Short mmCIF file of C-alpha atoms in Angstrom, two decimals:
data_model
loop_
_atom_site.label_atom_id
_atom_site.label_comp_id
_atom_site.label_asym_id
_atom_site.label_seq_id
_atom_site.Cartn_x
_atom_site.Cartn_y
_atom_site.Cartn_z
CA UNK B 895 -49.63 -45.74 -35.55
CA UNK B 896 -46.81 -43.53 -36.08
CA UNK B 897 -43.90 -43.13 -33.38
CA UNK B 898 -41.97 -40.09 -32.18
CA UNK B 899 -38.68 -39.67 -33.99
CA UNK B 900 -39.66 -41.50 -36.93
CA UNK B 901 -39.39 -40.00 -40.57
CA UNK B 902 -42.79 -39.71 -42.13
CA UNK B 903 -44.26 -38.42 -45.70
CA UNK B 904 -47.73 -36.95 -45.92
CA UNK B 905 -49.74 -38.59 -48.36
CA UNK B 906 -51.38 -35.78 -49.95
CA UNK B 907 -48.81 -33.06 -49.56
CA UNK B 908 -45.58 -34.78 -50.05
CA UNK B 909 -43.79 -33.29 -46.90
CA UNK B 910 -41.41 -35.31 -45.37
CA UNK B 911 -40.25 -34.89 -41.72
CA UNK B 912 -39.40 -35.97 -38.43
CA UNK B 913 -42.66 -36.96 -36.27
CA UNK B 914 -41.50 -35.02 -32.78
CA UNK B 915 -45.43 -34.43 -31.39
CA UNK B 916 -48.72 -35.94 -31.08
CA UNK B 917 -51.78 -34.18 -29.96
CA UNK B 918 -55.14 -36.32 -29.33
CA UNK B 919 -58.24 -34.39 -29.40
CA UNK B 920 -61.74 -34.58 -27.41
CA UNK B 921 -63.62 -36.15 -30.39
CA UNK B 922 -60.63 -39.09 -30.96
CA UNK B 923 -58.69 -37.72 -33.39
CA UNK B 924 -55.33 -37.80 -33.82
CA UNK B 925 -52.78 -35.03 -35.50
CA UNK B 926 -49.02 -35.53 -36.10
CA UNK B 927 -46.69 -32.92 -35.58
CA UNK B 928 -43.79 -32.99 -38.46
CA UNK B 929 -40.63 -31.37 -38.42
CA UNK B 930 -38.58 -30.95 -42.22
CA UNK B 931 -35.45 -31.07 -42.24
CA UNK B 932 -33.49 -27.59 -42.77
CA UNK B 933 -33.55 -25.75 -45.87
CA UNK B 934 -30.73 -25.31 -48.34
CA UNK B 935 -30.26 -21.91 -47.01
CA UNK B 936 -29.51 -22.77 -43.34
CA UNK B 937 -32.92 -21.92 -41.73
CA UNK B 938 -35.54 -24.48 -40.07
CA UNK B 939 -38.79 -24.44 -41.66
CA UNK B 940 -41.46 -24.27 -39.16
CA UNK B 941 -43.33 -27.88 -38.36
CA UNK B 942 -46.40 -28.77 -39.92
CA UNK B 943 -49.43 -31.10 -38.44
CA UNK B 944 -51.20 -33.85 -39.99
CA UNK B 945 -54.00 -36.19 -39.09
CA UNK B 946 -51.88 -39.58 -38.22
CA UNK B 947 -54.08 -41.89 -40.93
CA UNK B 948 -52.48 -39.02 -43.90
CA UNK B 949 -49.05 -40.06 -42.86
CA UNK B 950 -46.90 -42.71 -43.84
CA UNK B 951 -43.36 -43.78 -42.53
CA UNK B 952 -40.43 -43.95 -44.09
CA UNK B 953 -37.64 -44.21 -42.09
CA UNK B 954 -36.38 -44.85 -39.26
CA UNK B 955 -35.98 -41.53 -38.00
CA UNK B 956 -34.16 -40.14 -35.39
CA UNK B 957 -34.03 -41.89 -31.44
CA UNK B 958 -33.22 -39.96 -28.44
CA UNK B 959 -30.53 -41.69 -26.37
CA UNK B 960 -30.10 -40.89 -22.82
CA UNK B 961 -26.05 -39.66 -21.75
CA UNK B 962 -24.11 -38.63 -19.01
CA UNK B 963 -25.02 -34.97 -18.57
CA UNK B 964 -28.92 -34.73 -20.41
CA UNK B 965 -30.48 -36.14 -23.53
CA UNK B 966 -29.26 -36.33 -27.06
CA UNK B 967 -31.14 -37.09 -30.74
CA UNK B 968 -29.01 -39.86 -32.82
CA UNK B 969 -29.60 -39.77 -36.45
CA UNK B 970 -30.16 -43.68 -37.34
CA UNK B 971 -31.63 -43.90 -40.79
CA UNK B 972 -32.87 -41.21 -43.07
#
């Protein structure tokens, strides 16, 4: 099972990402939503969704850590 936050690769398209949504249908199954990370050119590709058995971790990921004032993501391992 993959957790939020962690970095995942699909296995058939390559795409690597942050895992930051999981939707669970009717029928059982299970899709991943991945984030990439931001182009060379500055923008933020948009997120991509994968059934969870296609994807494979590897990395840690990001965590979100609770502080004074709201929520923020820490970067642990990439």
């Amino acid at each position: 099972m993959v957790d939020l936050g962690q970095k995942v690769k699909d296995r058939v398209s390559g795409l690597t990402g942050i895992a930051t949504a999981r939707t669970t249908y009717i029928q059982g199954c299970n899709r991943v939503s991945v984030q990439p990370p931001v182009n060379k050119n500055g923008t933020l590709p948009e997120y991509k969704a994968f059934d969870e058995p296609d994807l494979i971790v590897v990395g840690k990921g990001v965590k979100v850590e609770n502080v004074s004032g709201g929520e923020r993501f820490v970067i642990e391992k990439m």
